[in-house]
mmCIF file of C-alpha atoms in Angstrom:
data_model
loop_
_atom_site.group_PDB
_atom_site.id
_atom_site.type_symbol
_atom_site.label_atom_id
_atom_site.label_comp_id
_atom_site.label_asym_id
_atom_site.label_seq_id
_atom_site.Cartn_x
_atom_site.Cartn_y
_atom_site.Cartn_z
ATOM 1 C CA UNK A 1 0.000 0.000 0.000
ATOM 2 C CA UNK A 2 2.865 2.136 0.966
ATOM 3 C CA UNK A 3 4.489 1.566 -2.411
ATOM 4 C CA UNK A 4 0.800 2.088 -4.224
ATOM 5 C CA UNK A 5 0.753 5.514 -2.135
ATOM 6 C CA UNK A 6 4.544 6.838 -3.492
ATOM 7 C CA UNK A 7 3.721 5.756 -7.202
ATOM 8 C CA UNK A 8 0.474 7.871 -6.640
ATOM 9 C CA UNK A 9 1.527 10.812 -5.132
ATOM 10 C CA UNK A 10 4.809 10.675 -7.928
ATOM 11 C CA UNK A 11 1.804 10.518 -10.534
ATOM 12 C CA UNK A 12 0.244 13.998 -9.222
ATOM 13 C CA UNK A 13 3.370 15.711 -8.930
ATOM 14 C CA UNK A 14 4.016 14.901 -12.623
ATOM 15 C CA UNK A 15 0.700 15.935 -13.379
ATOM 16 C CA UNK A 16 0.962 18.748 -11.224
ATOM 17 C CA UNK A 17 4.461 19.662 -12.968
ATOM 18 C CA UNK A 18 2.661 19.733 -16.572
ATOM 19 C CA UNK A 19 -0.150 21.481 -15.751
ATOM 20 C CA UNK A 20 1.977 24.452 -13.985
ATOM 21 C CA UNK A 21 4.263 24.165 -17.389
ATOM 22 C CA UNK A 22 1.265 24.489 -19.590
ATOM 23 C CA UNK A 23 -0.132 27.455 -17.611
ATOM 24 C CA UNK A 24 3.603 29.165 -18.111
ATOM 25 C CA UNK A 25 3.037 28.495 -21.801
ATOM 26 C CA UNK A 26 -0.303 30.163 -22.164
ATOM 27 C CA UNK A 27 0.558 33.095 -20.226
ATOM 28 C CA UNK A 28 3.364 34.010 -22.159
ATOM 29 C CA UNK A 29 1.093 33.707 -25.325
ATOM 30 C CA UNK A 30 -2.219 35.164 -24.387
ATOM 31 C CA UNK A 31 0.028 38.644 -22.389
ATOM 32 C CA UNK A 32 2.031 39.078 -25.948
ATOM 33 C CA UNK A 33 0.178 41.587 -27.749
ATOM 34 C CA UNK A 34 2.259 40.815 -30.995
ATOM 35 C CA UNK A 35 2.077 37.095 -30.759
ATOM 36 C CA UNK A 36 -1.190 37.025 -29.256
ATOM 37 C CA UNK A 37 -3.626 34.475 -31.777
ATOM 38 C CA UNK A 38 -7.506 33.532 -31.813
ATOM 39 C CA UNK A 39 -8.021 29.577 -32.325
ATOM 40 C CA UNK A 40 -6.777 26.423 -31.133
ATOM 41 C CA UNK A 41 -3.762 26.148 -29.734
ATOM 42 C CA UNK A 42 -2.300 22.561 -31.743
ATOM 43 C CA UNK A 43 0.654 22.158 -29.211
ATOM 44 C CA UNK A 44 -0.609 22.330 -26.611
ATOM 45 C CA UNK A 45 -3.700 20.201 -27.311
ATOM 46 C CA UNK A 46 -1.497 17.500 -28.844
ATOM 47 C CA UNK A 47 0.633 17.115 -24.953
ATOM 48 C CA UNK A 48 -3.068 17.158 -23.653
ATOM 49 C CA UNK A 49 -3.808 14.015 -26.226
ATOM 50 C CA UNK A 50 -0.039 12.554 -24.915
ATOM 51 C CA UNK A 51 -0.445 12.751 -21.249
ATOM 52 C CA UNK A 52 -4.109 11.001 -21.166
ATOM 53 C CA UNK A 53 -2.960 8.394 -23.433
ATOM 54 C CA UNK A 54 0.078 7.970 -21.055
ATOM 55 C CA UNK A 55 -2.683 8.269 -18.257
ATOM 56 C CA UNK A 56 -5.063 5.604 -20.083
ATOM 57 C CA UNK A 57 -2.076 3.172 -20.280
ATOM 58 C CA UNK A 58 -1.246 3.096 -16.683
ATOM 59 C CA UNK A 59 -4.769 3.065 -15.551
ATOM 60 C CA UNK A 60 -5.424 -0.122 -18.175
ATOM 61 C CA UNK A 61 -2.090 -1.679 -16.780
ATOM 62 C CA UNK A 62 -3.629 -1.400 -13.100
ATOM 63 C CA UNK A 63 -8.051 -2.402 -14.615
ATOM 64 C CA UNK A 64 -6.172 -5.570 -15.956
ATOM 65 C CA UNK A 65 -4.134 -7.156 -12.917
ATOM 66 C CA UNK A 66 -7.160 -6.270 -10.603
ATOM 67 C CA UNK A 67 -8.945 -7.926 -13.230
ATOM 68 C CA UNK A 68 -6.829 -10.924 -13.182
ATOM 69 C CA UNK A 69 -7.161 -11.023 -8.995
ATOM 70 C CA UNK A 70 -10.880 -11.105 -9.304
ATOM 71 C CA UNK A 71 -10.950 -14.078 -11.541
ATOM 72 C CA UNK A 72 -8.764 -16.201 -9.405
ATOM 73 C CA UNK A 73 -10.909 -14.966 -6.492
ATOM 74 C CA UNK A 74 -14.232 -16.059 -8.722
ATOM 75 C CA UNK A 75 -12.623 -19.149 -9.442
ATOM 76 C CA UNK A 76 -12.315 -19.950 -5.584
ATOM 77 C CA UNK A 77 -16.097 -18.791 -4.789
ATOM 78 C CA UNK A 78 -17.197 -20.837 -7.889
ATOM 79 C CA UNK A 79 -15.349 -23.907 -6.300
ATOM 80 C CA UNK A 80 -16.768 -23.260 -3.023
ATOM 81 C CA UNK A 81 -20.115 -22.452 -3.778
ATOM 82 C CA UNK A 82 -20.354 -25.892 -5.561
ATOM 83 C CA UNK A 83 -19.127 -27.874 -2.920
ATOM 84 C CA UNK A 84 -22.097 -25.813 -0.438
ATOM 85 C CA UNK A 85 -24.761 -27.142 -3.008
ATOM 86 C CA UNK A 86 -23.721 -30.408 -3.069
ATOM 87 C CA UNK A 87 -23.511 -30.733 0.813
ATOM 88 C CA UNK A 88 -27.236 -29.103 1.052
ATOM 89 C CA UNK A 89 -28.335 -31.680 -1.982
ATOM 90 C CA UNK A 90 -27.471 -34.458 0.099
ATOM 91 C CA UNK A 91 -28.691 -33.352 3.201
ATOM 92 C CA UNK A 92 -32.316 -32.460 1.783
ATOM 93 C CA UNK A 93 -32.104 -35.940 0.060
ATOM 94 C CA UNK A 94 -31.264 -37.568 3.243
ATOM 95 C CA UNK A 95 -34.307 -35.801 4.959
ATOM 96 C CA UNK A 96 -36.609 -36.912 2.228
ATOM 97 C CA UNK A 97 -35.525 -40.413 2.680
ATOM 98 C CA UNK A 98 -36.197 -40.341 5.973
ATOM 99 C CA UNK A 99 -39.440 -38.663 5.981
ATOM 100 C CA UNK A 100 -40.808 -41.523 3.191
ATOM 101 C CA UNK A 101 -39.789 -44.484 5.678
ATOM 102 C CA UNK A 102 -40.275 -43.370 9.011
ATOM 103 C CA UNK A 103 -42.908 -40.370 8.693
ATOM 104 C CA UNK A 104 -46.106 -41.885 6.553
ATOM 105 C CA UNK A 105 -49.231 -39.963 6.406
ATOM 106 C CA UNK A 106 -51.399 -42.738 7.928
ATOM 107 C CA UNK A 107 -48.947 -42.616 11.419
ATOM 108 C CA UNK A 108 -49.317 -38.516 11.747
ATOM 109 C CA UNK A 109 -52.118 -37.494 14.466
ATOM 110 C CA UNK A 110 -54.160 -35.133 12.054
ATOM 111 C CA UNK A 111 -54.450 -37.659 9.188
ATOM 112 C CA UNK A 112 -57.879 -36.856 9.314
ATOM 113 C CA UNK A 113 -57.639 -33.047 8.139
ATOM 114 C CA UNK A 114 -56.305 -34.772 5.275
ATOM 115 C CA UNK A 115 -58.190 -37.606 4.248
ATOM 116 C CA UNK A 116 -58.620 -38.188 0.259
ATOM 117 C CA UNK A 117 -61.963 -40.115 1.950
ATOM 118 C CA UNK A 118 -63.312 -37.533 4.130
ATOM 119 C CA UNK A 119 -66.178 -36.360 2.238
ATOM 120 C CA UNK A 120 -67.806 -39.528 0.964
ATOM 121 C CA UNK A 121 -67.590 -40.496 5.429
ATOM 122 C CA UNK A 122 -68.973 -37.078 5.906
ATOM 123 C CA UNK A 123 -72.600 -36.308 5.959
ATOM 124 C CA UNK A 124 -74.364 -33.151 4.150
ATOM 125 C CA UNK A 125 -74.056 -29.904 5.899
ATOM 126 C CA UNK A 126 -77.887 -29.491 5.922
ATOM 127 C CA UNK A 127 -80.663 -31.681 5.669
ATOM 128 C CA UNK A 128 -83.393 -29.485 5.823
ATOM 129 C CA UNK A 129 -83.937 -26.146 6.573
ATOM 130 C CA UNK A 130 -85.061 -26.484 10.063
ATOM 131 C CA UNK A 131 -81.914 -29.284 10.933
ATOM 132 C CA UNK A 132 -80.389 -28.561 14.646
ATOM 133 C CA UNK A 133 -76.928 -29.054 13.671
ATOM 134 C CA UNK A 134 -77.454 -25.429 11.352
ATOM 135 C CA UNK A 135 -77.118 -22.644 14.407
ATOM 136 C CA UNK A 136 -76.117 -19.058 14.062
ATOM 137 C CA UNK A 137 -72.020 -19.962 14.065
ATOM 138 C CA UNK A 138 -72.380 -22.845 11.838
ATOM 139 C CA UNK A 139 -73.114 -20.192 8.814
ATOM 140 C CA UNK A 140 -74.377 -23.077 7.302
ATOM 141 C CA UNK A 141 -77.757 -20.699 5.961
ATOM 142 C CA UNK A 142 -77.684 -17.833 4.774
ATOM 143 C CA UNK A 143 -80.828 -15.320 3.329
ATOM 144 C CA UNK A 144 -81.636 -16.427 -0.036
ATOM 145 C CA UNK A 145 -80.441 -20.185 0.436
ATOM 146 C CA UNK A 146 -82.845 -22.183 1.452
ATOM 147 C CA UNK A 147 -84.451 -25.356 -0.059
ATOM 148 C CA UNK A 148 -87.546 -23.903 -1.726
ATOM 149 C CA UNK A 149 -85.251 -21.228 -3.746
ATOM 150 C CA UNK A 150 -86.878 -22.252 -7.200
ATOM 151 C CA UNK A 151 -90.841 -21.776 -5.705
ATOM 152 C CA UNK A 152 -89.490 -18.512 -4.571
ATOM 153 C CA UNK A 153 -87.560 -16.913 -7.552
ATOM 154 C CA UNK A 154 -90.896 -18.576 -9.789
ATOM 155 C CA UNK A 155 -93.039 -16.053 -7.252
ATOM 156 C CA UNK A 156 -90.385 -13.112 -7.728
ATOM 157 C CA UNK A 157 -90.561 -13.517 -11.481
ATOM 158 C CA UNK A 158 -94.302 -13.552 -11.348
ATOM 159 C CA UNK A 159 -94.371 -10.518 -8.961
ATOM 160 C CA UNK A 160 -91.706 -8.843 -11.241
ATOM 161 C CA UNK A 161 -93.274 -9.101 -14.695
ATOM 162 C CA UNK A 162 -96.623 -7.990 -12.851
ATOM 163 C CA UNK A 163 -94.845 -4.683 -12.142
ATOM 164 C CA UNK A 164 -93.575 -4.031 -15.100
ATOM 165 C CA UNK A 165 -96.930 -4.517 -17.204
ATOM 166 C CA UNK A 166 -98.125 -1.894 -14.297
ATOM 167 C CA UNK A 167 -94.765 0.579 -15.274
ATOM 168 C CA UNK A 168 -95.736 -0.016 -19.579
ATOM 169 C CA UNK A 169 -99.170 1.419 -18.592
ATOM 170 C CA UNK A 170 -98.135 4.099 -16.344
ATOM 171 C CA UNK A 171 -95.735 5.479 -19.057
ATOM 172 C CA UNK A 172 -98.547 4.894 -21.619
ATOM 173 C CA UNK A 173 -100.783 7.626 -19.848
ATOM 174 C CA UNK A 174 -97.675 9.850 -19.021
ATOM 175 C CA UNK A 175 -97.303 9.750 -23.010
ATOM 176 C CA UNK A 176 -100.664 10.977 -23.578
ATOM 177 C CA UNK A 177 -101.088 13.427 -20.830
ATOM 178 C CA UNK A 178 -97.938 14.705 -22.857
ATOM 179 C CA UNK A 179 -99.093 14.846 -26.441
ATOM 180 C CA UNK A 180 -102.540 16.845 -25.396
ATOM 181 C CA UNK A 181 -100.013 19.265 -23.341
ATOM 182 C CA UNK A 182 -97.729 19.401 -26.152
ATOM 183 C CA UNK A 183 -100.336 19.900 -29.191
ATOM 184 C CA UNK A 184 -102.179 22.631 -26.660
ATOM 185 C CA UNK A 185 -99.130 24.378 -26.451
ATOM 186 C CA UNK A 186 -98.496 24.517 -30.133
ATOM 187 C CA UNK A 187 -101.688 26.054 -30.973
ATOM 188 C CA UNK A 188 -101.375 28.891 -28.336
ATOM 189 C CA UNK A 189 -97.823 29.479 -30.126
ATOM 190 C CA UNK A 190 -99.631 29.311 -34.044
ATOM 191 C CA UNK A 191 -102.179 32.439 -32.177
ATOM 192 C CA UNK A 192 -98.749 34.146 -31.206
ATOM 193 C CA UNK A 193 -97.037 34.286 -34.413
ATOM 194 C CA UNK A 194 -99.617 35.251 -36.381
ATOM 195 C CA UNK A 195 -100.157 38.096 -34.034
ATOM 196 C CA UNK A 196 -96.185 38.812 -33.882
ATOM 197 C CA UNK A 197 -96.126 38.414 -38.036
ATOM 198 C CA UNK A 198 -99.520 41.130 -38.058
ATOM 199 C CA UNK A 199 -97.341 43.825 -35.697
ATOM 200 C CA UNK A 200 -93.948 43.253 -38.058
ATOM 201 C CA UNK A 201 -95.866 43.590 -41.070
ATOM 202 C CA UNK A 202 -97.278 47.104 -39.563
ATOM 203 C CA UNK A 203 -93.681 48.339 -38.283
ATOM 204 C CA UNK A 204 -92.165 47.142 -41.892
ATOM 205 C CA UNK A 205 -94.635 49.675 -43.780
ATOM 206 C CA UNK A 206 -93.923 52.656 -41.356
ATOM 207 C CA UNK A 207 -89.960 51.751 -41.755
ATOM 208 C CA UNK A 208 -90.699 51.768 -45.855
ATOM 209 C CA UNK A 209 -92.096 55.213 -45.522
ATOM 210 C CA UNK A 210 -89.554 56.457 -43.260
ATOM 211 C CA UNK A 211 -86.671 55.297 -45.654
ATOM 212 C CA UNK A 212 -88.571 56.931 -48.994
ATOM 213 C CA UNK A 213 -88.279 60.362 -47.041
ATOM 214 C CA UNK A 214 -84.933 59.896 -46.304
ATOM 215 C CA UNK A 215 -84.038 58.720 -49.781
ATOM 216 C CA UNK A 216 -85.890 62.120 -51.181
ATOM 217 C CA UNK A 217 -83.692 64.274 -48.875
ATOM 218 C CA UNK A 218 -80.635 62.594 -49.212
ATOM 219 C CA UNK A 219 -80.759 62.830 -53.124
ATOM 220 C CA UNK A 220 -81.318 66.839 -52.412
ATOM 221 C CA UNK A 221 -78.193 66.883 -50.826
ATOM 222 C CA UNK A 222 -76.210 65.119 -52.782
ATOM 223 C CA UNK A 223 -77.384 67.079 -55.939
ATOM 224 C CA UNK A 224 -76.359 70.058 -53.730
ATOM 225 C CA UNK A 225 -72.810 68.601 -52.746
ATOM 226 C CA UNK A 226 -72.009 67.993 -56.572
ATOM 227 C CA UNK A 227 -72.943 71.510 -57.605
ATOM 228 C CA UNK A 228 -70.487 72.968 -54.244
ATOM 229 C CA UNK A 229 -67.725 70.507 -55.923
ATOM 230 C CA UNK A 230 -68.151 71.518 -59.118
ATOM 231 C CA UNK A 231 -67.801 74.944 -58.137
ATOM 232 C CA UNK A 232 -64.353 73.976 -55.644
ATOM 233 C CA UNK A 233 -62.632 72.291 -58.236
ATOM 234 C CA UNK A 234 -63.068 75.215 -61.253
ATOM 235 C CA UNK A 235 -61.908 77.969 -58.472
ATOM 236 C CA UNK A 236 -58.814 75.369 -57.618
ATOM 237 C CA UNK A 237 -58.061 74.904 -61.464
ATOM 238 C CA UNK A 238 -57.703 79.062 -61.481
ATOM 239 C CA UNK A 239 -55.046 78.787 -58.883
ATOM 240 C CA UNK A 240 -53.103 75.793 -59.578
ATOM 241 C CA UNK A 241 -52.820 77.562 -63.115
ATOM 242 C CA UNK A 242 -51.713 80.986 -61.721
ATOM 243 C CA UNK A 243 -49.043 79.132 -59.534
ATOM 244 C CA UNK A 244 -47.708 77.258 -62.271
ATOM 245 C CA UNK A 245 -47.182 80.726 -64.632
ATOM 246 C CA UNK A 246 -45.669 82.215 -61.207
ATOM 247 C CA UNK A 247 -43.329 79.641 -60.841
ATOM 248 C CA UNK A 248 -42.494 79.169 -64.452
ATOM 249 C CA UNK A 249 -41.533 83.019 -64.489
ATOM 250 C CA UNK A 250 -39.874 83.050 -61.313
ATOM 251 C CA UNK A 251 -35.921 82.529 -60.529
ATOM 252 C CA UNK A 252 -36.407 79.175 -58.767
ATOM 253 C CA UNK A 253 -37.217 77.170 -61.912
ATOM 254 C CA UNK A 254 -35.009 79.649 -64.480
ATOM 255 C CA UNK A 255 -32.103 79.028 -62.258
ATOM 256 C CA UNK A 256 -30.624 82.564 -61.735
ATOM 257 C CA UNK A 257 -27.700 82.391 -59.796
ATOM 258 C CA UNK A 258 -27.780 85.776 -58.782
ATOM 259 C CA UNK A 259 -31.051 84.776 -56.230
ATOM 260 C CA UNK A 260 -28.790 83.285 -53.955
ATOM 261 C CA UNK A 261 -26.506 86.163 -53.174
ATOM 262 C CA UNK A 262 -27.185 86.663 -49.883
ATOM 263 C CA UNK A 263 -27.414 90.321 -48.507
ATOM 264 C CA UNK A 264 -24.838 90.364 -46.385
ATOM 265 C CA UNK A 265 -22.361 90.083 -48.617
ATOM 266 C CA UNK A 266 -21.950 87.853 -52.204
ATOM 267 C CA UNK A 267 -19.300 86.157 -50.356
ATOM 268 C CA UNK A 268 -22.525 84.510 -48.298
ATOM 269 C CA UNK A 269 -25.023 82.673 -50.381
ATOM 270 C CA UNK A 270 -28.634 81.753 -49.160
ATOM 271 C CA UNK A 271 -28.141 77.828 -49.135
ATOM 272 C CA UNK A 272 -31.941 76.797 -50.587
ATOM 273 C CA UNK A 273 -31.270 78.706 -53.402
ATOM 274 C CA UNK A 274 -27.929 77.798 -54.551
ATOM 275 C CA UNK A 275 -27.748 76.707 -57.294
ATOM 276 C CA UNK A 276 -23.746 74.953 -57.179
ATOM 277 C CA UNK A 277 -20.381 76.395 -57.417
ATOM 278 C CA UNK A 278 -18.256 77.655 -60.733
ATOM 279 C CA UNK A 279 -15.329 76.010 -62.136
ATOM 280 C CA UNK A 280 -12.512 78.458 -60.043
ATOM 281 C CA UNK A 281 -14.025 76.797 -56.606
ATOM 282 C CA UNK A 282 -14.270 73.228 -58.342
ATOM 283 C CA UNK A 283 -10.706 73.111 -59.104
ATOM 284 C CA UNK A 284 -9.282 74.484 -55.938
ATOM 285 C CA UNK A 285 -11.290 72.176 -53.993
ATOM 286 C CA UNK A 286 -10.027 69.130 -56.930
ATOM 287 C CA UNK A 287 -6.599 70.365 -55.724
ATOM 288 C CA UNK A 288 -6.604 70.357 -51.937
ATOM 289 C CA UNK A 289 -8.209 66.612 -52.633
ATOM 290 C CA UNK A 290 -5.271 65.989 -54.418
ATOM 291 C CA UNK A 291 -2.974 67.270 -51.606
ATOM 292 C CA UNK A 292 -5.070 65.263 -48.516
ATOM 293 C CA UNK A 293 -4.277 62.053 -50.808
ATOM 294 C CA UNK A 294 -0.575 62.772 -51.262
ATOM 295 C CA UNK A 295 -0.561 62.834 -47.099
ATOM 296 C CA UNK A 296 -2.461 60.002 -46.625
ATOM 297 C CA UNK A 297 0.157 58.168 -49.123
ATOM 298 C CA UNK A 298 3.081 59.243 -47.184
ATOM 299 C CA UNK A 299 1.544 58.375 -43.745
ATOM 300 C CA UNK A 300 0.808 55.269 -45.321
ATOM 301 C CA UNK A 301 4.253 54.520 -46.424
ATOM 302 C CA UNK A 302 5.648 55.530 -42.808
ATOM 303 C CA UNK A 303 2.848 53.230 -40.995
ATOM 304 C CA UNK A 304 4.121 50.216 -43.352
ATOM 305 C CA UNK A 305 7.741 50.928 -42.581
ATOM 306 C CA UNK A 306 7.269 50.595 -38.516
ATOM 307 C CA UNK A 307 5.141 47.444 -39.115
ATOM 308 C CA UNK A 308 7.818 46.241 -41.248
ATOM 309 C CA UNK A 309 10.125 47.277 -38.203
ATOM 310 C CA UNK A 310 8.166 46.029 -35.483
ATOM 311 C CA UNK A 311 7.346 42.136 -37.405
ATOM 312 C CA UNK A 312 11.433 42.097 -38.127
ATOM 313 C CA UNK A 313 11.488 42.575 -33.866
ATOM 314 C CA UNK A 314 8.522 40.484 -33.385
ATOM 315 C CA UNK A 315 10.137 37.588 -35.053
ATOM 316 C CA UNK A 316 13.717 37.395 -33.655
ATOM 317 C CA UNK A 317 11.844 37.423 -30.271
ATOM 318 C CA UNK A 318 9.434 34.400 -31.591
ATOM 319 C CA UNK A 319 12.749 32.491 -32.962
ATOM 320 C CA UNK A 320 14.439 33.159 -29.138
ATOM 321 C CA UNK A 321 11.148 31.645 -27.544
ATOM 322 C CA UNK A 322 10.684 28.608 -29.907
ATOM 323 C CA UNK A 323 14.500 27.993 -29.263
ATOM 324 C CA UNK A 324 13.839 28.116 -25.071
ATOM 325 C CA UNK A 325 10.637 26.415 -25.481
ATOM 326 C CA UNK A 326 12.076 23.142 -27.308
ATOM 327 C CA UNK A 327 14.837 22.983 -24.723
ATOM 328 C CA UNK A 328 12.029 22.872 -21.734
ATOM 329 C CA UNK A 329 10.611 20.196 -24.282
ATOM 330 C CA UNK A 330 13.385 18.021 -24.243
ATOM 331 C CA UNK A 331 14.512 18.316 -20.299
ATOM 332 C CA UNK A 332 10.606 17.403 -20.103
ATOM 333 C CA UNK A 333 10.781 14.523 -22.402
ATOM 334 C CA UNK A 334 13.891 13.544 -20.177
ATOM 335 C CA UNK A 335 12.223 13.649 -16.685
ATOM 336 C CA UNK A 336 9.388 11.888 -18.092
ATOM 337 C CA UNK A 337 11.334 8.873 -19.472
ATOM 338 C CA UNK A 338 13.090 8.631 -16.238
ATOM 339 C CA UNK A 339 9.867 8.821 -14.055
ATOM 340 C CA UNK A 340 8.432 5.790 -16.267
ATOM 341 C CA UNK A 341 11.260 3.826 -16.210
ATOM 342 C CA UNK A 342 11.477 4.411 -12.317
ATOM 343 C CA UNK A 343 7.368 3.425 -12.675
ATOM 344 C CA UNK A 344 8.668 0.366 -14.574
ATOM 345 C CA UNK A 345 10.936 -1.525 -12.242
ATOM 346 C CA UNK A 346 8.317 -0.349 -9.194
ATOM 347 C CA UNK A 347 5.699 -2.250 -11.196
ATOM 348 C CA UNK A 348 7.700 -5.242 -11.904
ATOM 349 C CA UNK A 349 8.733 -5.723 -8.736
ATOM 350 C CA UNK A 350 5.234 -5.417 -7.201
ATOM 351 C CA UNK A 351 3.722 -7.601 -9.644
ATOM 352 C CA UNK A 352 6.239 -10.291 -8.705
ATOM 353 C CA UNK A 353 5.807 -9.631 -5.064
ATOM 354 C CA UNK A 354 2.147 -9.868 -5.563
ATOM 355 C CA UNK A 355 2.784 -13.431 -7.230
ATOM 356 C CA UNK A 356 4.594 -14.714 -4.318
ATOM 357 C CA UNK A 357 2.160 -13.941 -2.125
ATOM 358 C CA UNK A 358 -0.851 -15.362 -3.844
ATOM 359 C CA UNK A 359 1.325 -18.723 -4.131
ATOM 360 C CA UNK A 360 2.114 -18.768 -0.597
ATOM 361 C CA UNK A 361 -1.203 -18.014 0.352
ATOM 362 C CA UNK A 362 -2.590 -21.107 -1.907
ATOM 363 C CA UNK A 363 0.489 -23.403 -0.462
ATOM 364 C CA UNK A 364 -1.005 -22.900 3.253
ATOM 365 C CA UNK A 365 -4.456 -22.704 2.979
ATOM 366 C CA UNK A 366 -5.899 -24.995 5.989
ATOM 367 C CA UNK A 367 -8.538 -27.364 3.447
ATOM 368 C CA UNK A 368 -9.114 -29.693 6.408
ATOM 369 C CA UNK A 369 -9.933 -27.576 9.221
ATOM 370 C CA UNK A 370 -12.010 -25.149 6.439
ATOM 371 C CA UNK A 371 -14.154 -29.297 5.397
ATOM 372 C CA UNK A 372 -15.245 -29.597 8.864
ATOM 373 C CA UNK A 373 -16.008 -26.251 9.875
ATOM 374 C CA UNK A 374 -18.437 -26.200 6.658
ATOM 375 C CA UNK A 375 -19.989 -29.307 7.368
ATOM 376 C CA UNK A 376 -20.568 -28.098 11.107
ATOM 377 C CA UNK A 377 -22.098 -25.258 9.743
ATOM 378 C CA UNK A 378 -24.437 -26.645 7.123
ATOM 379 C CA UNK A 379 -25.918 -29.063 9.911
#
């Protein structure tokens, strides 16, 4: 166990070890503002992939010689746990022999709960209704069971059928009663209709003559409305056609530049009547274009030259890194051969300690005192 315990607390230092390495690693790549990517990081990943396959060995190495204890230990229950079924098979055998010779059912005292001839030596339970041997406890009658059960049930059926011709009538009359009540109240609602029909007809004649007035006015006002429009729309013809000459006529539409001299000064112009600059302003403002893109070329060109500068830096001080990291790489590689062949020779020599015990252990095993001790126990 204490060996088990060093081998495991060696395995969490290692582990502990990479992880503090791999932590190192991404620091110094996620604080370099240069260097600095957004993805997957491939190295480290693949050591990731390494280390649990290294992990997944070991643990398989330790799954498969517990594996191998448990079937020798099956082995030994299987073995035993035969033996314990053939000791109870003979002892359940030996008790069924016994009981067939020395324990017949004709010697036992209550034989006669038993008896395949009981009920032919038995009498009936009741030989009449009024037999002594039927009291209260006996519940040997009941209501409803006695010997003249078919003169009764004929007399029940008799009495039943006699009620129900009595029900068929009944419901006959109720059926009548209801037809005269329902063919009453049908004629009372024939009287209603027609007098509801004579008061609808009367209200639909005064609504007719209501409606005619109403349709005599309403054309007089439309007639009225259509003059009014006609009228509207001839003065609004006028006027749309003494705005259009006014505009046609005015500056806006002959473009005049001279409208949008302001009068403060011509060097100020009235900006909704503008109508756009001459060719002098054009080509001064074409020019100072011309000068804003000649700057923006040579910042350009100065911008390219310190990123030039800067990458040259940035990858002398990638070069110096990848250099430092491999050499970490390799003392690592190092350390971790020597742990596992350290890992090695403990295994070895606990798997051969582990066989020397198990043969001992088999060598003096105590099979006699173990045979009588289960054969105490199973009686």
């Amino acid at each position: 166990m204490s060996w088990l315990g060093q081998q495991r607390d060696l395995q969490e230092a290692a582990a502990l070890e990479r992880r503090r390495q791999r932590e190192l690693q991404r620091q110094s790549r996620v604080f370099n503002a240069r260097v600095r990517t957004i993805g997957v990081d491939k190295d480290a990943l693949d050591t990731q992939v390494k280390d649990r396959k290294i992990q997944e060995a070991a643990e398989k190495a330790q799954n498969e010689e517990l594996a191998n204890e448990m079937k020798q230990n099956d082995k030994i229950m299987c073995m035993l746990e035969e033996r314990q079924k053939n000791d109870i098979r003979n002892v359940n055998k030996a008790i069924s022999d016994f009981q067939k010779n020395f324990q017949k059912p004709e010697t036992r005292r209550e034989f006669d709960l038993s008896d395949p001839q009981a009920l032919k030596k038995d009498r009936p339970a009741r030989l009449s209704d009024n037999d002594p041997r039927c009291t209260i406890s006996g519940l040997q009658k009941f209501m409803g069971e006695d010997l003249n059960y078919h003169q009764r049930m004929k007399f029940q059926k008799e009495q039943l059928r006699e009620w129900s011709l009595q029900q068929q009538r009944d419901w006959k009359n109720a059926l009548a009663d209801q037809k005269f009540a329902d063919d009453l109240y049908d004629k009372n609602r024939i009287e209603l209709d027609q007098k509801t029909m004579e008061q609808q007809r009367k209200e639909e004649e005064s609504r007719r003559a209501v409606c005619a007035a109403t349709k005599d006015f309403n054309r007089t006002q439309a007639a009225e409305l259509a003059e009014r429009k006609k009228l509207e729309k001839l003065q609004k013809t006028k006027e749309d056609m003494d705005e259009i000459s006014s505009l046609l006529q005015g500056d806006l539409l002959s473009e005049n530049p001279e409208q949008a001299v302001s009068s403060f000064g011509r060097h100020r112009v009235i900006t909704d009547r503008w109508k756009g600059m001459n060719r002098d302003q054009l080509m001064a403002i074409r020019y100072s274009q011309q000068q804003q893109v000649l700057e923006k070329l040579r910042l350009k060109e100065e911008e390219r030259q310190r990123d030039a500068e800067w990458d040259r830096q940035s990858i002398q001080a990638a070069r110096a890194h990848l250099i430092l990291e491999r050499h970490q790489q390799r003392q690592n590689r190092e350390r971790r051969q020597a742990l596992d062949n350290v890992n090695a020779e403990l295994s070895q020599e606990q798997k051969s300690k582990n066989i020397y015990l198990k043969e001992e252990a088999y060598s003096n095993f105590p099979t006699g005192q173990y045979y009588a001790q289960f054969n105490t126990t199973s009686r």
